[in-house]
mmCIF file of C-alpha atoms in Angstrom:
data_model
loop_
_atom_site.group_PDB
_atom_site.id
_atom_site.type_symbol
_atom_site.label_atom_id
_atom_site.label_comp_id
_atom_site.label_asym_id
_atom_site.label_seq_id
_atom_site.Cartn_x
_atom_site.Cartn_y
_atom_site.Cartn_z
ATOM 1 C CA UNK O 1 -22.123 41.970 13.187
ATOM 2 C CA UNK O 2 -22.764 38.307 14.248
ATOM 3 C CA UNK O 3 -22.662 38.288 17.950
ATOM 4 C CA UNK O 4 -23.945 36.293 21.049
ATOM 5 C CA UNK O 5 -23.555 37.698 24.389
ATOM 6 C CA UNK O 6 -23.899 35.859 27.476
ATOM 7 C CA UNK O 7 -23.430 38.017 30.660
ATOM 8 C CA UNK O 8 -24.091 35.721 32.998
ATOM 9 C CA UNK O 9 -20.259 34.265 33.408
ATOM 10 C CA UNK O 10 -21.257 32.366 36.347
ATOM 11 C CA UNK O 11 -25.005 31.102 38.459
ATOM 12 C CA UNK O 12 -24.880 29.330 41.630
ATOM 13 C CA UNK O 13 -28.327 28.092 43.175
ATOM 14 C CA UNK O 14 -29.292 25.614 45.807
ATOM 15 C CA UNK O 15 -31.184 22.455 44.526
ATOM 16 C CA UNK O 16 -35.186 22.935 43.081
ATOM 17 C CA UNK O 17 -34.614 26.765 42.465
ATOM 18 C CA UNK O 18 -35.504 28.022 39.358
ATOM 19 C CA UNK O 19 -32.744 29.871 37.422
ATOM 20 C CA UNK O 20 -33.007 31.944 34.134
ATOM 21 C CA UNK O 21 -29.557 31.947 31.828
ATOM 22 C CA UNK O 22 -30.012 34.897 29.523
ATOM 23 C CA UNK O 23 -28.535 34.865 25.783
ATOM 24 C CA UNK O 24 -28.764 38.311 23.608
ATOM 25 C CA UNK O 25 -27.709 38.079 20.364
ATOM 26 C CA UNK O 26 -27.328 40.371 17.210
ATOM 27 C CA UNK O 27 -27.557 39.434 13.540
ATOM 28 C CA UNK O 28 -28.527 41.846 10.539
ATOM 29 C CA UNK O 29 -30.239 38.398 8.798
ATOM 30 C CA UNK O 30 -34.108 38.062 8.998
ATOM 31 C CA UNK O 31 -33.217 34.190 8.469
ATOM 32 C CA UNK O 32 -30.961 32.366 11.601
ATOM 33 C CA UNK O 33 -30.686 29.884 14.310
ATOM 34 C CA UNK O 34 -30.628 29.867 17.419
ATOM 35 C CA UNK O 35 -29.567 27.231 19.704
ATOM 36 C CA UNK O 36 -28.838 26.155 23.540
ATOM 37 C CA UNK O 37 -26.132 23.444 24.304
ATOM 38 C CA UNK O 38 -25.173 21.997 27.495
ATOM 39 C CA UNK O 39 -21.648 21.236 28.398
ATOM 40 C CA UNK O 40 -21.293 18.617 31.507
ATOM 41 C CA UNK O 41 -18.146 17.955 33.746
ATOM 42 C CA UNK O 42 -17.539 15.390 31.835
ATOM 43 C CA UNK O 43 -16.787 18.013 29.017
ATOM 44 C CA UNK O 44 -18.668 16.485 25.830
ATOM 45 C CA UNK O 45 -21.283 19.114 23.879
ATOM 46 C CA UNK O 46 -25.013 18.305 24.226
ATOM 47 C CA UNK O 47 -27.255 19.888 21.765
ATOM 48 C CA UNK O 48 -30.665 21.460 23.886
ATOM 49 C CA UNK O 49 -33.018 22.942 21.515
ATOM 50 C CA UNK O 50 -32.771 24.940 18.011
ATOM 51 C CA UNK O 51 -35.141 27.520 17.329
ATOM 52 C CA UNK O 52 -35.561 29.175 14.090
ATOM 53 C CA UNK O 53 -36.152 33.284 13.312
ATOM 54 C CA UNK O 54 -39.528 32.737 12.147
ATOM 55 C CA UNK O 55 -40.674 30.828 15.319
ATOM 56 C CA UNK O 56 -40.930 33.104 18.560
ATOM 57 C CA UNK O 57 -43.214 30.427 20.066
ATOM 58 C CA UNK O 58 -41.913 29.624 23.875
ATOM 59 C CA UNK O 59 -40.886 25.878 24.674
ATOM 60 C CA UNK O 60 -41.190 23.842 27.233
ATOM 61 C CA UNK O 61 -39.251 20.154 27.689
ATOM 62 C CA UNK O 62 -40.162 19.139 31.151
ATOM 63 C CA UNK O 63 -37.845 20.977 33.349
ATOM 64 C CA UNK O 64 -36.697 23.134 30.842
ATOM 65 C CA UNK O 65 -37.803 26.347 29.192
ATOM 66 C CA UNK O 66 -37.141 28.647 26.777
ATOM 67 C CA UNK O 67 -38.147 32.076 25.907
ATOM 68 C CA UNK O 68 -37.301 33.762 22.534
ATOM 69 C CA UNK O 69 -37.985 37.549 22.033
ATOM 70 C CA UNK O 70 -37.228 38.949 18.900
ATOM 71 C CA UNK O 71 -38.172 42.315 20.279
ATOM 72 C CA UNK O 72 -35.227 41.972 22.582
ATOM 73 C CA UNK O 73 -32.971 39.995 20.603
ATOM 74 C CA UNK O 74 -32.689 37.641 23.571
ATOM 75 C CA UNK O 75 -33.140 33.977 23.952
ATOM 76 C CA UNK O 76 -33.417 33.064 27.137
ATOM 77 C CA UNK O 77 -33.059 29.663 28.820
ATOM 78 C CA UNK O 78 -34.709 28.527 32.154
ATOM 79 C CA UNK O 79 -34.456 25.457 34.361
ATOM 80 C CA UNK O 80 -37.354 24.885 36.964
ATOM 81 C CA UNK O 81 -36.815 22.942 40.497
ATOM 82 C CA UNK O 82 -33.094 22.791 39.868
ATOM 83 C CA UNK O 83 -30.883 19.286 40.259
ATOM 84 C CA UNK O 84 -27.584 19.196 41.188
ATOM 85 C CA UNK O 85 -27.329 16.958 37.583
ATOM 86 C CA UNK O 86 -28.076 20.175 35.673
ATOM 87 C CA UNK O 87 -24.452 21.650 37.038
ATOM 88 C CA UNK O 88 -22.506 22.364 33.749
ATOM 89 C CA UNK O 89 -21.492 25.092 31.484
ATOM 90 C CA UNK O 90 -24.411 26.377 28.956
ATOM 91 C CA UNK O 91 -23.913 27.841 25.330
ATOM 92 C CA UNK O 92 -26.030 30.026 23.377
ATOM 93 C CA UNK O 93 -25.557 29.812 19.703
ATOM 94 C CA UNK O 94 -26.448 31.907 16.450
ATOM 95 C CA UNK O 95 -25.872 30.287 12.996
ATOM 96 C CA UNK O 96 -27.137 32.964 10.607
ATOM 97 C CA UNK O 97 -26.056 33.821 6.817
ATOM 98 C CA UNK O 98 -22.925 35.593 7.702
ATOM 99 C CA UNK O 99 -20.275 33.512 6.026
ATOM 100 C CA UNK O 100 -22.187 30.927 4.968
ATOM 101 C CA UNK O 101 -24.377 30.346 8.058
ATOM 102 C CA UNK O 102 -21.416 30.046 10.384
ATOM 103 C CA UNK O 103 -22.239 29.164 13.851
ATOM 104 C CA UNK O 104 -21.175 31.539 16.414
ATOM 105 C CA UNK O 105 -21.096 30.694 20.500
ATOM 106 C CA UNK O 106 -21.298 33.016 23.500
ATOM 107 C CA UNK O 107 -19.366 32.405 25.986
ATOM 108 C CA UNK O 108 -20.906 30.299 28.188
ATOM 109 C CA UNK O 109 -22.842 30.247 31.717
ATOM 110 C CA UNK O 110 -21.474 28.426 34.358
ATOM 111 C CA UNK O 111 -24.028 26.942 36.508
ATOM 112 C CA UNK O 112 -23.236 25.284 39.492
ATOM 113 C CA UNK O 113 -26.769 23.560 41.584
ATOM 114 C CA UNK O 114 -25.707 22.795 45.186
ATOM 115 C CA UNK O 115 -27.444 20.032 47.028
ATOM 116 C CA UNK W 1 -23.167 3.624 17.772
ATOM 117 C CA UNK W 2 -21.307 6.996 18.498
ATOM 118 C CA UNK W 3 -22.670 9.490 15.816
ATOM 119 C CA UNK W 4 -19.468 11.781 15.620
ATOM 120 C CA UNK W 5 -16.384 9.865 16.976
ATOM 121 C CA UNK W 6 -12.640 12.013 17.368
ATOM 122 C CA UNK W 7 -9.547 10.041 17.969
ATOM 123 C CA UNK W 8 -7.317 10.397 20.177
ATOM 124 C CA UNK W 9 -9.270 11.703 23.529
ATOM 125 C CA UNK W 10 -6.237 12.681 24.613
ATOM 126 C CA UNK W 11 -3.002 13.544 23.799
ATOM 127 C CA UNK W 12 0.157 14.697 25.246
ATOM 128 C CA UNK W 13 2.852 15.918 23.186
ATOM 129 C CA UNK W 14 6.201 17.766 22.991
ATOM 130 C CA UNK W 15 6.747 21.312 21.975
ATOM 131 C CA UNK W 16 7.646 21.194 17.966
ATOM 132 C CA UNK W 17 5.762 17.799 17.345
ATOM 133 C CA UNK W 18 3.496 17.440 14.839
ATOM 134 C CA UNK W 19 -0.112 15.828 15.624
ATOM 135 C CA UNK W 20 -3.221 14.689 14.039
ATOM 136 C CA UNK W 21 -6.654 14.065 14.983
ATOM 137 C CA UNK W 22 -8.623 12.447 13.294
ATOM 138 C CA UNK W 23 -12.810 12.514 12.892
ATOM 139 C CA UNK W 24 -15.969 10.520 11.756
ATOM 140 C CA UNK W 25 -19.388 10.807 11.968
ATOM 141 C CA UNK W 26 -21.796 8.413 10.871
ATOM 142 C CA UNK W 27 -24.611 10.716 10.271
ATOM 143 C CA UNK W 28 -24.929 11.115 7.128
ATOM 144 C CA UNK W 29 -24.273 14.494 7.280
ATOM 145 C CA UNK W 30 -22.719 16.908 4.425
ATOM 146 C CA UNK W 31 -21.090 19.682 6.500
ATOM 147 C CA UNK W 32 -18.480 18.978 9.025
ATOM 148 C CA UNK W 33 -16.631 21.579 11.489
ATOM 149 C CA UNK W 34 -13.536 21.931 13.708
ATOM 150 C CA UNK W 35 -13.758 23.992 16.649
ATOM 151 C CA UNK W 36 -11.298 25.229 19.406
ATOM 152 C CA UNK W 37 -12.602 25.522 22.981
ATOM 153 C CA UNK W 38 -9.704 27.046 25.226
ATOM 154 C CA UNK W 39 -8.814 27.156 29.018
ATOM 155 C CA UNK W 40 -11.858 29.386 29.712
ATOM 156 C CA UNK W 41 -14.372 27.374 27.872
ATOM 157 C CA UNK W 42 -14.496 30.173 25.019
ATOM 158 C CA UNK W 43 -15.437 27.918 21.592
ATOM 159 C CA UNK W 44 -14.133 29.494 18.478
ATOM 160 C CA UNK W 45 -15.004 27.783 14.400
ATOM 161 C CA UNK W 46 -11.880 26.729 12.985
ATOM 162 C CA UNK W 47 -12.724 25.051 10.284
ATOM 163 C CA UNK W 48 -15.697 24.352 8.072
ATOM 164 C CA UNK W 49 -16.146 21.743 5.106
ATOM 165 C CA UNK W 50 -19.047 21.058 3.063
ATOM 166 C CA UNK W 51 -18.901 17.998 0.996
ATOM 167 C CA UNK W 52 -14.865 17.908 0.823
ATOM 168 C CA UNK W 53 -14.781 21.656 -0.075
ATOM 169 C CA UNK W 54 -13.397 24.029 2.297
ATOM 170 C CA UNK W 55 -16.099 26.901 3.141
ATOM 171 C CA UNK W 56 -14.870 28.617 6.405
ATOM 172 C CA UNK W 57 -11.524 29.114 7.267
ATOM 173 C CA UNK W 58 -10.960 31.410 10.388
ATOM 174 C CA UNK W 59 -7.443 32.894 11.205
ATOM 175 C CA UNK W 60 -5.957 29.763 11.801
ATOM 176 C CA UNK W 61 -1.961 29.816 11.762
ATOM 177 C CA UNK W 62 -1.279 27.498 8.769
ATOM 178 C CA UNK W 63 0.182 24.894 11.235
ATOM 179 C CA UNK W 64 -2.751 23.910 11.514
ATOM 180 C CA UNK W 65 -4.318 22.199 8.167
ATOM 181 C CA UNK W 66 -7.612 20.281 7.957
ATOM 182 C CA UNK W 67 -8.312 17.480 5.389
ATOM 183 C CA UNK W 68 -11.295 16.140 4.243
ATOM 184 C CA UNK W 69 -10.773 12.522 2.600
ATOM 185 C CA UNK W 70 -14.755 12.033 1.662
ATOM 186 C CA UNK W 71 -17.971 13.713 3.498
ATOM 187 C CA UNK W 72 -17.864 11.488 6.578
ATOM 188 C CA UNK W 73 -13.889 12.476 7.391
ATOM 189 C CA UNK W 74 -12.834 15.792 8.460
ATOM 190 C CA UNK W 75 -9.056 15.317 10.151
ATOM 191 C CA UNK W 76 -6.775 18.023 11.505
ATOM 192 C CA UNK W 77 -3.001 18.055 11.627
ATOM 193 C CA UNK W 78 -0.619 20.139 13.586
ATOM 194 C CA UNK W 79 2.426 20.728 12.758
ATOM 195 C CA UNK W 80 5.199 22.215 15.032
ATOM 196 C CA UNK W 81 3.218 22.350 18.097
ATOM 197 C CA UNK W 82 3.334 25.377 20.493
ATOM 198 C CA UNK W 83 2.057 25.793 24.040
ATOM 199 C CA UNK W 84 -0.496 27.804 22.916
ATOM 200 C CA UNK W 85 -2.138 25.184 21.104
ATOM 201 C CA UNK W 86 -2.933 23.291 23.922
ATOM 202 C CA UNK W 87 -6.672 23.209 23.946
ATOM 203 C CA UNK W 88 -10.001 21.051 23.716
ATOM 204 C CA UNK W 89 -10.895 20.572 19.601
ATOM 205 C CA UNK W 90 -13.917 19.150 18.879
ATOM 206 C CA UNK W 91 -15.345 17.977 15.700
ATOM 207 C CA UNK W 92 -18.763 18.449 14.935
ATOM 208 C CA UNK W 93 -21.247 17.945 12.295
ATOM 209 C CA UNK W 94 -24.633 19.353 10.487
ATOM 210 C CA UNK W 95 -26.734 18.777 7.506
ATOM 211 C CA UNK W 96 -27.781 22.046 5.910
ATOM 212 C CA UNK W 97 -29.684 21.217 3.377
ATOM 213 C CA UNK W 98 -32.228 18.930 1.613
ATOM 214 C CA UNK W 99 -34.672 16.394 3.121
ATOM 215 C CA UNK W 100 -32.438 15.589 5.981
ATOM 216 C CA UNK W 101 -31.567 19.039 7.241
ATOM 217 C CA UNK W 102 -30.708 19.440 10.537
ATOM 218 C CA UNK W 103 -31.483 23.156 10.090
ATOM 219 C CA UNK W 104 -27.687 24.572 11.019
ATOM 220 C CA UNK W 105 -27.940 21.751 13.775
ATOM 221 C CA UNK W 106 -24.251 20.932 14.538
ATOM 222 C CA UNK W 107 -23.465 17.613 16.168
ATOM 223 C CA UNK W 108 -20.559 17.283 18.289
ATOM 224 C CA UNK W 109 -17.893 14.705 18.851
ATOM 225 C CA UNK W 110 -16.653 14.218 22.580
ATOM 226 C CA UNK W 111 -13.705 16.190 22.173
ATOM 227 C CA UNK W 112 -9.756 15.827 21.844
ATOM 228 C CA UNK W 113 -7.869 17.126 24.935
ATOM 229 C CA UNK W 114 -4.693 18.741 23.590
ATOM 230 C CA UNK W 115 -1.715 19.203 26.325
ATOM 231 C CA UNK W 116 1.359 20.637 24.670
ATOM 232 C CA UNK W 117 4.656 20.382 27.311
#
């Protein structure tokens, strides 16, 4: 079964707080890709990061960091020192060999960052 | 330059009408998609084409018909529009094989907001 769960529907933080968005996935494949996308209020979907299943190194990009743990099937996303511009819906996604590397998305987590 | 472009961006139409959304990508990718995002923000794949060949066709009503004249274009035609078709439709592309592979990374267009009244 191919599934992505983002249990947090909405998160509200105050600017400069750190926030972690959770993502848990299910797949039977050993080769797969995980992604995070950002959808700001303007509506476009912006690619943030891709990880393949053989690379468990955590990644940091500025205030963004990602923690990939195969043991718990999780790919969590942390924003450090959040800013109002981080307010958006964030989607975690999984692409595996089910149905020819179809990419499915979690339900999204809406992040509100208040000034 | 816009990598994945789709038109129109906004479309308001009456029930029963037929409408089309056009999509073009200039990334040289070999795979294109249509995704539907409903009012609750849930993103669901509808179709996928690889080099003009349909490879993914999810449970979508027959009223929706994709057409790919070449690998840079994937249009979506919708017949007999219904209220429930109101959504945002995203076109996307990826390069899944070869030296230019994007590793299944999907790049999205800006979305087409369809409202059926």
